[in-house]
DNA sequence: CTGAAAGCGCTTACAG
DNA sequence: CTGAAAGCGCTTACAG
């Protein structure tokens, strides 16, 4: 930004051509303007030689686009979202975009605020992991026609592009693996929520249990996410005493906390109870566990890749593309914790 | 950015004043231009009424400053750095700055690249957690006069502003606590590195051990950070067999992995060995541990706060402020793991 | 295939 | 205390 920065005009002067030509040659698709190949090569070579760096502010001001997108997470300290953000950033930087990241900490007021802040900063579009209670903010945004893609979670009653996991399939895979290992008394440990993705995981469990003619044991309403540790300390022994042979968890955090609680009770997996976790991105605990933990793996890279591309298509179309809902496939990573010992 | 956006000119027209006056009134310090109080109030009220949003691109282009800073971390998946980044972002947004974040994954080539990328994007300054081997990139940056603040780690031979922990004090505190609890055979578990902050932690341990007339047991060179788990699995039993009564760890990650390894060996803390971890930001493992883990706590908020303010002072001064090195105080959070059982 | 020129929305010397 | 005007560095119709 210093005054000694090389500009398009300096380049033009040095080459004896117009700034127009330089601008064309430096653009992403110079062919569109039918600039000769030699000219493109000549200009770009000179640009490199003089270390020309386009001025983003000028570009944005003129084009009305910032080439910046905003990513609003529900919780940046969740490794799963942090990893997805990383993938989005990779995609973005390869495509000349800059990413602004914010976190709502699962608070809908903060979401409304962040949307405004990012729009004021001139982002061209938003990728959002909505929290509970975000419906009004999201539907307002959709109504305004602002380019938007939801990720991980969506709302049944809002028509908006999204990239989500096939959650039904995810827990079905887990149930079937345990059944194949010979387990019958399989419990699903979740928590009180209205998030569709978590509820879908419960539905996947129910469906698979029914198809296997097994009785469901759902511990969804007994857990308050803000005091997991204590809840699990009282819940897990009860479940095991009642004859539960295997546990499936609806989230990564729940699974990790449960694993630590189980260890601290002096029990082991799968000897005392079989165990399938959800998502292995924060796997240091899983990997270190001597026997290895079976878990449902989400395609993190695909989340980032698809969301970014969907958003950019949306931006380029001026917010007028069709609604696209992409559902990604989970994968079961099988280790010892789901096998009969 | 749409064409229906309200501009400074629309405001001026609506109020019957010049754009100059509007610009003055909307600036951070309108008093500087001796605009009358009523006028400021009138203009700002109208701005609010018409929902005026200043165009950042125009502002940047004109002023030559982007009001954007870059934060380059050594490892974004480390919760300690993620938390600091969060604090920097809070500070930044309160002061009208936007933060761009990148991670080098401890690779010096990536650092050199990210510095370039961020400069091309027009950041006004950089906050960097340098990785090993970053000396050349950092000293080049310092020589160019670009506003820069290092965080967490610094280099003895480079004269650059920084915010670091008083690492000597950190491990001294730990040693003294264990000694006060009656332990004598205290080992320091670290890893092979040239990072000054880690080496300082070793020095703090050495110093405190000497002052207490105790013999040092340092396990620094025996651990390769990329295969901690296996290393610890062989190291820890050996140490304990040799009579080590207490362990101090030089990093958060090392401590967490060690705790899990200790558990998996069927041992408990502090019955089999006393334990002091480094930093509790990723404390879910610590908190869940039944007895509670004593750890050295770093002042995360202060890291973010001081680094941001130092950088902004630097930016405003055009990179010509004095070098300032801020050393923050660690705190020992005492739980059961450092007490005689 | 190439050039002259307008204009994006601001800030800020300069002049009153 | 206030206004007219230049200009930041680009992109892009328009005209050849």
XYZ file of C-alpha atoms (C1' of nucleotides) in Angstrom:
714
model
C 0.000 0.000 0.000
C 3.043 2.226 0.113
C 3.492 4.910 -2.495
C 6.361 2.969 -4.017
C 4.008 0.138 -4.931
C 3.920 -0.840 -8.579
C 0.578 -0.062 -10.213
C -1.031 -1.020 -13.457
C -0.077 2.395 -14.785
C 3.616 1.811 -14.049
C 3.410 -1.443 -15.926
C 1.665 0.179 -18.855
C 4.263 2.934 -19.017
C 7.158 0.498 -18.812
C 5.711 -1.515 -21.684
C 4.421 1.364 -23.754
C 0.839 0.079 -23.786
C -2.433 1.245 -22.246
C -3.587 0.439 -18.743
C -6.611 -1.220 -20.311
C -4.443 -3.784 -21.980
C -2.524 -4.488 -18.817
C -5.750 -4.881 -16.898
C -7.082 -7.313 -19.490
C -3.883 -9.322 -19.518
C -3.804 -9.572 -15.742
C -7.427 -10.647 -15.443
C -8.409 -14.236 -14.837
C -9.717 -14.813 -18.348
C -7.760 -12.578 -20.696
C -8.997 -14.616 -23.666
C -12.412 -13.085 -23.176
C -11.018 -9.780 -24.382
C -9.134 -11.322 -27.283
C -5.741 -10.108 -26.199
C -2.958 -11.716 -28.217
C -1.074 -14.514 -26.539
C 2.290 -12.828 -26.939
C 0.931 -9.667 -25.358
C -0.415 -11.596 -22.383
C 2.899 -13.334 -21.930
C 4.846 -10.092 -22.304
C 2.705 -8.208 -19.795
C 2.675 -10.990 -17.234
C 6.423 -11.400 -17.493
C 6.917 -7.702 -16.875
C 4.444 -7.816 -14.002
C 6.464 -10.546 -12.377
C 9.702 -8.737 -13.028
C 8.430 -5.532 -11.428
C 6.725 -7.505 -8.649
C 3.336 -6.043 -9.441
C 0.640 -6.736 -6.813
C -2.898 -5.742 -7.705
C -4.539 -3.431 -5.215
C -7.482 -5.273 -3.767
C -9.183 -2.191 -2.424
C -9.242 -0.560 -5.842
C -10.431 -3.752 -7.439
C -13.229 -4.138 -4.911
C -14.298 -0.550 -5.141
C -14.532 -0.712 -8.878
C -16.110 -4.131 -9.232
C -18.421 -3.896 -6.261
C -17.225 -7.323 -5.133
C -14.817 -7.878 -2.300
C -13.749 -11.433 -3.153
C -14.210 -12.029 0.532
C -16.590 -14.544 2.067
C -17.664 -14.948 5.657
C -17.777 -18.233 7.558
C -19.925 -18.193 10.684
C -19.456 -21.213 12.916
C -21.581 -22.307 15.822
C -18.464 -23.105 17.818
C -14.943 -22.527 16.603
C -13.470 -24.553 19.440
C -15.075 -27.671 17.987
C -12.351 -29.325 15.995
C -14.767 -30.584 13.361
C -15.752 -27.045 12.409
C -12.205 -25.755 12.691
C -11.107 -28.422 10.211
C -13.894 -27.611 7.785
C -12.960 -23.951 7.997
C -9.426 -24.893 7.102
C -10.650 -26.654 3.963
C -12.799 -23.693 3.004
C -9.789 -21.422 3.411
C -7.724 -23.658 1.161
C -10.390 -23.613 -1.536
C -10.818 -19.888 -1.146
C -7.166 -19.026 -1.437
C -6.877 -21.183 -4.557
C -9.714 -19.189 -6.063
C -8.634 -15.729 -5.066
C -11.005 -15.360 -2.151
C -10.303 -14.262 1.388
C -12.164 -15.797 4.315
C -13.438 -14.017 7.412
C -14.296 -16.341 10.285
C -16.628 -15.774 13.226
C -18.200 -17.899 15.919
C -21.602 -17.567 17.555
C -20.901 -19.899 20.486
C -24.332 -21.372 19.762
C -26.051 -18.074 20.564
C -28.637 -16.876 18.022
C -28.183 -13.192 18.982
C -24.534 -13.444 18.116
C -25.451 -14.937 14.754
C -27.682 -12.004 13.869
C -24.920 -9.651 14.890
C -22.181 -11.446 12.961
C -24.277 -11.524 9.803
C -24.567 -7.761 10.013
C -20.905 -7.230 10.813
C -19.807 -9.368 7.891
C -22.209 -7.723 5.487
C -20.896 -4.332 6.552
C -17.421 -5.562 5.814
C -18.643 -6.267 2.324
C -18.440 -10.046 2.135
C -19.820 -11.421 -1.122
C -21.523 -14.345 0.575
C -21.782 -16.384 3.759
C -21.266 -19.990 4.810
C -23.059 -20.595 8.085
C -23.285 -23.382 10.658
C -26.556 -22.270 12.230
C -27.190 -22.693 15.922
C -30.470 -23.515 17.600
C -32.854 -20.599 17.333
C -31.242 -19.272 14.170
C -34.339 -19.741 12.005
C -35.379 -16.092 11.903
C -31.923 -14.775 11.040
C -31.477 -17.373 8.345
C -34.857 -16.949 6.722
C -34.402 -13.169 6.701
C -31.082 -13.620 4.953
C -32.622 -16.014 2.453
C -35.444 -13.574 1.743
C -32.956 -10.788 1.041
C -31.382 -12.888 -1.709
C -27.927 -12.710 -0.146
C -25.649 -15.587 -1.286
C -25.708 -18.178 1.469
C -24.883 -21.820 2.110
C -25.639 -23.676 5.341
C -23.334 -26.380 6.514
C -23.736 -29.391 8.832
C -27.169 -28.285 9.997
C -30.229 -27.086 8.138
C -33.868 -26.321 8.825
C -36.705 -28.364 7.391
C -38.879 -25.309 6.875
C -36.336 -23.003 5.219
C -35.511 -23.352 1.558
C -31.789 -22.724 1.384
C -28.711 -24.338 -0.140
C -26.849 -26.606 2.232
C -24.178 -29.255 2.660
C -25.083 -31.811 5.287
C -24.271 -35.354 6.300
C -26.595 -38.221 5.579
C -27.197 -38.581 9.303
C -29.740 -41.364 8.999
C -27.193 -43.472 7.240
C -24.489 -42.575 9.750
C -26.121 -44.118 12.792
C -27.585 -46.960 10.753
C -24.062 -47.981 9.843
C -23.134 -47.957 13.510
C -26.089 -50.078 14.572
C -25.478 -52.605 11.821
C -21.811 -52.937 12.719
C -22.674 -53.660 16.349
C -25.383 -56.118 15.376
C -22.947 -57.882 13.069
C -20.537 -58.135 16.014
C -23.250 -59.889 17.994
C -24.548 -57.084 20.194
C -28.283 -56.745 20.813
C -28.722 -54.269 23.657
C -27.521 -51.115 21.947
C -28.157 -47.677 23.435
C -28.044 -44.317 21.679
C -26.643 -41.490 23.787
C -27.604 -38.015 22.661
C -28.808 -34.789 24.262
C -31.734 -32.436 24.353
C -31.786 -30.415 21.144
C -33.898 -29.260 18.236
C -31.038 -29.470 15.733
C -32.199 -31.513 12.768
C -28.877 -33.205 12.198
C -28.802 -34.611 15.723
C -32.445 -35.679 15.521
C -31.734 -37.371 12.206
C -28.995 -39.352 13.888
C -31.556 -40.556 16.387
C -33.908 -41.455 13.543
C -31.162 -43.431 11.832
C -30.590 -45.362 15.029
C -34.323 -46.013 15.477
C -34.728 -47.122 11.902
C -31.819 -49.548 12.005
C -32.891 -50.954 15.367
C -36.398 -51.546 14.034
C -35.074 -53.198 10.875
C -33.027 -55.494 13.119
C -36.031 -56.191 15.349
C -34.270 -54.743 18.371
C -35.589 -52.663 21.215
C -34.514 -49.039 21.304
C -32.725 -47.471 24.272
C -32.469 -43.750 23.694
C -30.884 -41.469 26.252
C -31.510 -38.205 24.562
C -33.472 -36.135 26.999
C -31.485 -37.027 30.033
C -28.399 -35.111 29.072
C -27.877 -31.390 29.280
C -24.969 -30.422 27.062
C -23.622 -27.897 29.518
C -22.912 -30.424 32.236
C -22.047 -33.514 30.273
C -19.498 -34.821 32.664
C -21.779 -35.195 35.655
C -24.645 -36.445 33.556
C -22.509 -39.139 32.004
C -21.089 -40.116 35.367
C -24.560 -40.981 36.553
C -26.010 -42.187 33.253
C -23.359 -44.602 32.029
C -23.142 -46.871 35.112
C -26.932 -47.037 35.173
C -27.067 -48.080 31.532
C -24.408 -50.717 31.970
C -26.085 -52.076 35.087
C -29.314 -52.341 33.119
C -27.564 -54.630 30.672
C -26.609 -52.264 27.900
C -23.918 -53.953 25.826
C -23.035 -51.209 23.396
C -23.136 -47.403 23.136
C -23.535 -45.169 20.107
C -22.957 -41.431 20.569
C -24.571 -38.638 18.617
C -21.620 -36.265 18.777
C -17.884 -36.202 18.975
C -17.772 -34.351 22.247
C -20.232 -36.661 23.920
C -18.177 -39.657 22.861
C -14.872 -38.262 24.075
C -16.260 -37.228 27.425
C -17.909 -40.616 27.807
C -14.700 -42.423 27.000
C -12.879 -40.513 29.718
C -15.682 -41.150 32.195
C -15.634 -44.853 31.387
C -11.886 -44.977 31.936
C -12.142 -43.114 35.200
C -14.699 -45.663 36.419
C -12.074 -48.335 35.850
C -14.002 -49.903 32.991
C -12.646 -50.742 29.582
C -13.967 -50.751 26.049
C -15.173 -53.077 24.613
C -14.843 -55.521 27.539
C -17.389 -53.746 29.733
C -19.283 -52.013 26.979
C -18.850 -51.665 23.209
C -18.452 -48.167 21.882
C -18.957 -46.230 18.641
C -18.060 -42.546 18.550
C -19.207 -39.831 16.199
C -16.511 -38.273 14.106
C -12.852 -38.757 14.684
C -11.353 -35.374 13.958
C -10.408 -34.812 17.573
C -9.024 -38.274 17.692
C -6.004 -37.914 19.858
C -8.068 -39.440 22.636
C -9.391 -42.135 20.314
C -6.050 -42.985 18.794
C -4.393 -43.229 22.148
C -6.988 -45.570 23.469
C -5.171 -48.907 23.464
C -7.872 -50.899 21.692
C -8.827 -48.285 19.106
C -12.261 -46.702 18.895
C -14.738 -47.374 16.102
C -16.292 -44.136 14.888
C -18.513 -42.591 12.282
C -16.324 -40.491 10.043
C -17.555 -37.374 8.310
C -16.006 -36.288 5.000
C -14.501 -33.043 6.245
C -12.785 -32.022 3.032
C -15.943 -32.533 1.029
C -17.857 -30.331 3.431
C -15.479 -27.477 2.798
C -15.120 -28.078 -0.910
C -18.816 -28.386 -1.716
C -19.850 -25.486 0.489
C -17.323 -23.145 -1.028
C -18.170 -24.047 -4.603
C -21.878 -23.812 -3.966
C -21.418 -20.377 -2.476
C -19.241 -19.082 -5.293
C -21.727 -20.315 -7.889
C -24.343 -18.457 -5.914
C -22.278 -15.278 -5.775
C -21.524 -15.330 -9.477
C -25.198 -15.826 -10.256
C -26.023 -12.865 -8.049
C -27.902 -14.962 -5.521
C -30.227 -16.292 -8.191
C -29.157 -19.920 -8.516
C -31.369 -22.862 -7.708
C -31.398 -24.139 -4.171
C -29.015 -27.091 -3.921
C -28.906 -29.494 -0.984
C -25.883 -31.730 -0.963
C -25.925 -34.734 1.331
C -22.562 -36.308 2.063
C -21.871 -39.913 2.900
C -20.550 -40.968 6.293
C -18.073 -43.797 6.617
C -17.622 -46.207 9.497
C -14.022 -46.572 10.649
C -13.967 -49.937 12.373
C -11.567 -50.592 15.240
C -11.641 -52.910 18.245
C -14.194 -51.026 20.333
C -17.155 -52.407 18.391
C -16.005 -56.032 18.378
C -16.857 -58.744 20.864
C -13.840 -59.178 23.081
C -22.096 -3.184 -2.315
C -25.253 -3.013 -4.361
C -25.994 0.125 -6.348
C -28.802 0.985 -3.961
C -26.315 1.351 -1.147
C -26.366 4.673 0.662
C -23.188 6.686 0.103
C -21.703 9.721 1.719
C -22.981 11.738 -1.211
C -26.586 10.613 -0.634
C -26.275 11.688 2.965
C -24.810 15.053 1.982
C -27.592 15.639 -0.504
C -30.306 14.663 1.966
C -28.896 17.078 4.536
C -27.941 19.859 2.171
C -24.284 19.852 3.224
C -21.017 18.882 1.553
C -19.611 15.385 1.436
C -16.579 16.734 3.238
C -18.635 17.594 6.244
C -20.306 14.210 6.271
C -16.962 12.495 6.034
C -15.634 14.551 8.934
C -18.679 13.861 11.060
C -18.510 10.127 10.412
C -14.812 9.871 11.183
C -13.543 8.516 14.463
C -12.405 11.878 15.788
C -14.654 14.535 14.283
C -13.454 17.029 16.912
C -10.157 17.143 15.116
C -11.840 18.985 12.276
C -13.769 21.305 14.592
C -17.171 20.297 13.301
C -19.959 21.678 15.493
C -21.537 19.249 17.917
C -25.034 19.788 16.558
C -23.801 19.098 13.048
C -22.140 15.865 14.118
C -25.302 14.759 15.882
C -27.489 15.728 12.930
C -25.344 13.915 10.394
C -24.964 10.787 12.485
C -28.681 10.644 13.145
C -29.401 10.877 9.438
C -26.752 8.254 8.734
C -28.467 5.891 11.104
C -31.863 6.711 9.663
C -30.725 6.006 6.118
C -28.700 2.969 7.293
C -25.469 4.322 5.885
C -22.587 1.824 5.799
C -19.186 3.169 4.847
C -17.566 1.431 1.914
C -14.411 -0.194 3.202
C -12.871 -0.648 -0.193
C -13.123 3.055 -0.964
C -11.801 3.937 2.442
C -8.835 1.596 2.055
C -8.065 2.733 -1.435
C -8.040 6.337 -0.401
C -6.234 5.990 2.910
C -3.776 3.341 1.851
C -4.655 1.363 4.972
C -6.838 -1.705 4.998
C -7.662 -1.805 8.701
C -6.923 -5.494 8.373
C -4.261 -7.379 10.303
C -2.930 -10.862 9.755
C -2.414 -13.465 12.465
C -0.084 -16.311 11.536
C -0.154 -19.221 13.954
C 2.233 -22.115 14.171
C -0.668 -24.494 14.650
C -4.288 -23.484 14.586
C -5.416 -26.835 15.931
C -3.695 -26.042 19.221
C -6.398 -24.738 21.480
C -4.059 -22.288 23.195
C -3.416 -20.438 19.943
C -7.020 -20.681 18.836
C -8.076 -19.026 22.091
C -5.526 -16.251 21.728
C -6.734 -15.655 18.193
C -10.236 -15.315 19.522
C -9.082 -12.604 21.930
C -7.245 -10.780 19.178
C -10.379 -10.879 17.054
C -12.413 -9.400 19.892
C -9.952 -6.578 20.340
C -9.790 -6.014 16.617
C -13.508 -5.808 16.064
C -13.819 -3.342 18.942
C -11.258 -1.179 17.200
C -12.532 -1.395 13.660
C -10.020 -3.938 12.462
C -10.579 -7.158 10.576
C -8.416 -10.211 11.228
C -7.090 -12.664 8.687
C -5.853 -15.942 10.181
C -3.400 -18.460 8.782
C -1.478 -21.449 10.092
C 1.983 -22.673 9.170
C 1.677 -26.113 10.748
C 5.162 -25.478 12.141
C 6.664 -25.323 8.633
C 8.954 -22.367 7.942
C 8.281 -22.457 4.179
C 4.606 -21.982 4.876
C 5.411 -19.011 7.061
C 7.349 -17.274 4.296
C 4.468 -17.932 1.941
C 1.775 -16.714 4.325
C 3.653 -13.506 5.034
C 3.655 -12.811 1.310
C 0.014 -13.751 0.834
C -1.090 -11.517 3.693
C 1.005 -8.612 2.516
C -0.511 -8.954 -0.936
C -3.913 -8.811 0.639
C -2.850 -5.501 2.102
C -2.777 -6.220 5.821
C -1.517 -3.286 7.846
C 0.522 -5.485 10.162
C 1.169 -9.028 11.357
C 1.002 -10.943 14.630
C 3.059 -14.107 14.305
C 3.676 -17.230 16.365
C 6.939 -18.226 14.699
C 7.855 -21.837 14.192
C 11.297 -23.377 14.361
C 13.407 -22.244 11.442
C 11.496 -18.996 11.041
C 14.478 -16.758 11.827
C 15.197 -15.714 8.252
C 11.589 -14.843 7.407
C 11.183 -12.887 10.609
C 14.412 -10.943 10.374
C 13.655 -10.059 6.760
C 10.268 -8.745 7.822
C 11.825 -6.766 10.660
C 14.392 -5.277 8.300
C 11.647 -4.137 5.911
C 10.059 -2.117 8.716
C 6.710 -3.864 8.379
C 4.597 -3.641 11.584
C 5.052 -6.910 13.408
C 4.574 -8.466 16.838
C 5.698 -11.967 17.801
C 3.696 -13.936 20.293
C 4.490 -16.870 22.602
C 7.883 -17.439 21.034
C 10.698 -15.100 20.133
C 14.311 -15.270 19.005
C 17.201 -14.136 21.155
C 19.085 -12.730 18.192
C 16.257 -10.791 16.521
C 15.231 -7.407 17.811
C 11.451 -7.400 17.458
C 8.418 -6.572 19.584
C 6.910 -9.566 21.318
C 4.502 -10.824 23.938
C 5.772 -13.905 25.723
C 5.338 -15.786 28.958
C 7.843 -15.586 31.772
C 8.727 -19.206 31.162
C 11.464 -19.354 33.763
C 8.972 -18.394 36.409
C 6.386 -20.840 35.085
C 8.364 -23.998 35.732
C 9.909 -22.569 38.902
C 6.422 -22.257 40.322
C 5.762 -25.874 39.470
C 8.939 -27.146 41.068
C 8.352 -25.151 44.245
C 4.806 -26.422 44.571
C 5.976 -30.026 44.321
C 8.798 -29.442 46.755
C 6.352 -27.857 49.192
C 4.204 -30.978 48.868
C 7.189 -33.064 49.912
C 8.400 -34.410 46.563
C 12.118 -34.605 45.863
C 12.565 -36.695 42.738
C 10.991 -34.407 40.184
C 11.448 -34.967 36.455
C 10.917 -32.467 33.647
C 9.444 -33.959 30.475
C 10.036 -31.957 27.333
C 11.063 -32.637 23.743
C 13.770 -31.899 21.246
C 13.426 -28.318 20.060
C 15.234 -25.048 19.521
C 12.239 -22.919 20.529
C 13.358 -20.444 23.141
C 10.157 -20.580 25.145
C 10.445 -24.334 25.654
C 14.125 -24.080 26.488
C 13.334 -21.342 29.001
C 10.898 -23.667 30.694
C 13.723 -26.148 31.073
C 15.929 -23.397 32.488
C 13.249 -22.470 35.000
C 13.072 -26.069 36.127
C 16.864 -26.316 36.404
C 17.103 -23.092 38.333
C 14.415 -24.038 40.847
C 15.835 -27.524 41.305
C 19.268 -26.067 41.991
C 17.873 -23.555 44.462
C 16.191 -26.442 46.251
C 19.384 -28.500 46.183
C 17.725 -31.240 44.168
C 19.086 -33.370 41.380
C 17.707 -32.676 37.913
C 16.026 -35.331 35.772
C 15.421 -33.905 32.335
C 13.857 -35.964 29.606
C 14.089 -33.511 26.784
C 16.034 -35.201 24.064
C 14.354 -38.523 24.296
C 11.052 -37.395 22.873
C 10.223 -36.770 19.254
C 7.086 -34.651 19.045
C 5.714 -36.554 16.075
C 5.412 -39.836 17.914
C 4.695 -38.754 21.454
C 2.418 -41.596 22.284
C 4.928 -44.375 21.781
C 7.742 -42.392 23.313
C 5.729 -41.728 26.441
C 4.624 -45.324 26.650
C 8.234 -46.378 26.983
C 9.532 -43.346 28.858
C 7.020 -42.974 31.674
C 7.200 -46.504 33.130
C 10.977 -46.282 33.017
C 10.963 -43.003 34.936
C 8.581 -44.289 37.548
C 10.556 -47.475 37.968
C 13.667 -45.347 38.522
C 11.946 -43.705 41.445
C 10.597 -40.497 39.899
C 7.919 -39.151 42.216
C 6.628 -36.223 40.199
C 6.416 -35.060 36.589
C 6.397 -31.555 35.123
C 5.559 -31.167 31.439
C 6.763 -28.470 29.110
C 3.651 -28.309 26.942
C -0.050 -28.828 27.067
C -0.068 -31.551 24.476
C 2.680 -33.491 26.135
C 0.794 -33.380 29.440
C -2.520 -34.509 27.993
C -0.990 -37.379 26.079
C 0.964 -38.400 29.164
C -2.147 -38.363 31.309
C -3.913 -40.695 28.914
C -0.897 -42.971 28.724
C -0.689 -43.082 32.531
C -4.356 -43.986 32.750
C -4.041 -46.657 30.113
C -1.212 -48.213 32.121
C -3.622 -48.559 35.016
C -1.782 -45.996 37.120
C -3.288 -43.024 38.866
C -2.234 -39.489 39.649
C -0.927 -38.559 42.207
C -0.845 -42.017 43.853
C 1.674 -43.475 41.435
C 3.222 -40.222 40.330
C 2.489 -36.537 40.937
C 1.721 -34.441 37.889
C 1.815 -30.789 36.787
C 0.616 -29.914 33.306
C 1.365 -26.897 31.185
C -1.566 -24.698 30.348
C -5.138 -25.624 30.923
C -6.882 -24.240 27.891
C -7.616 -27.675 26.533
C -8.651 -28.751 29.970
C -11.554 -30.999 29.272
C -9.242 -33.922 29.860
C -7.864 -32.267 32.979
C -11.221 -31.307 34.399
C -12.615 -34.737 33.889
C -9.773 -36.356 35.680
C -11.274 -37.323 39.034
C -8.547 -35.846 41.242
C -8.033 -32.638 39.306
C -4.757 -31.756 37.612
C -2.448 -28.992 38.777
C -1.261 -26.907 35.851
C 0.642 -23.802 34.852
C -1.867 -21.326 33.516
C -1.049 -18.794 30.836
C -2.921 -15.467 30.675
C -4.587 -16.007 27.323
C -6.586 -12.794 27.228
C -3.543 -10.723 28.006
C -1.644 -12.357 25.174
C -4.291 -11.278 22.707
C -4.845 -7.868 24.223
C -1.200 -6.853 24.487
C -0.245 -8.204 21.092
C -3.060 -6.374 19.335
C -2.379 -3.066 21.037
C 1.333 -3.312 20.434
C 0.695 -3.972 16.771
C -1.757 -1.131 16.334
C 0.638 1.293 18.015
C 3.226 0.048 15.576
C 0.926 0.494 12.580
C -0.063 4.007 13.578
C 3.572 4.936 14.020
C 4.324 3.585 10.560
C 6.496 0.788 11.878
C 8.730 3.247 13.671
C 7.934 2.614 17.346
C 10.429 1.340 19.845
C 10.806 -2.384 20.214
C 8.693 -3.544 23.155
C 8.979 -6.966 24.767
C 6.150 -7.774 27.110
C 6.602 -10.701 29.463
C 3.418 -12.068 31.017
C 3.095 -13.804 34.349
C 2.113 -17.456 34.635
C -0.108 -18.663 37.434
C -0.150 -22.065 39.083
C -3.605 -23.592 39.373
C -3.269 -26.073 42.218
C -5.412 -29.218 42.327
C -4.923 -32.669 43.811
C -2.393 -34.013 41.310
C 0.528 -32.209 42.941
C -0.324 -33.179 46.530
C 0.935 -36.144 48.484
C -1.860 -38.678 48.533
C -6.689 -6.765 -31.209
C -6.010 -2.098 -28.580
C -6.717 2.788 -26.243
C -8.886 7.017 -24.004
C -11.686 7.970 -20.400
C -15.290 7.614 -16.858
C -16.197 6.511 -12.383
C -16.502 3.183 -8.036
C -16.878 5.950 -2.653
C -14.121 7.696 0.064
C -10.366 11.199 2.513
C -7.946 15.280 2.875
C -5.018 19.115 1.619
C -6.401 23.698 0.290
C -9.029 27.665 0.495
C -12.141 30.323 2.527
C -16.761 26.047 11.206
C -17.574 24.519 6.119
C -17.082 23.436 0.755
C -15.102 22.426 -3.988
C -12.167 19.329 -5.905
C -8.337 16.067 -6.603
C -7.120 11.531 -6.638
C -6.309 6.532 -4.483
C -5.844 2.041 -8.479
C -8.549 -0.404 -10.685
C -12.406 -2.217 -14.425
C -15.092 -1.770 -18.329
C -18.391 0.121 -21.576
C -17.416 2.575 -25.774
C -15.079 3.495 -29.823
C -12.059 2.347 -33.040
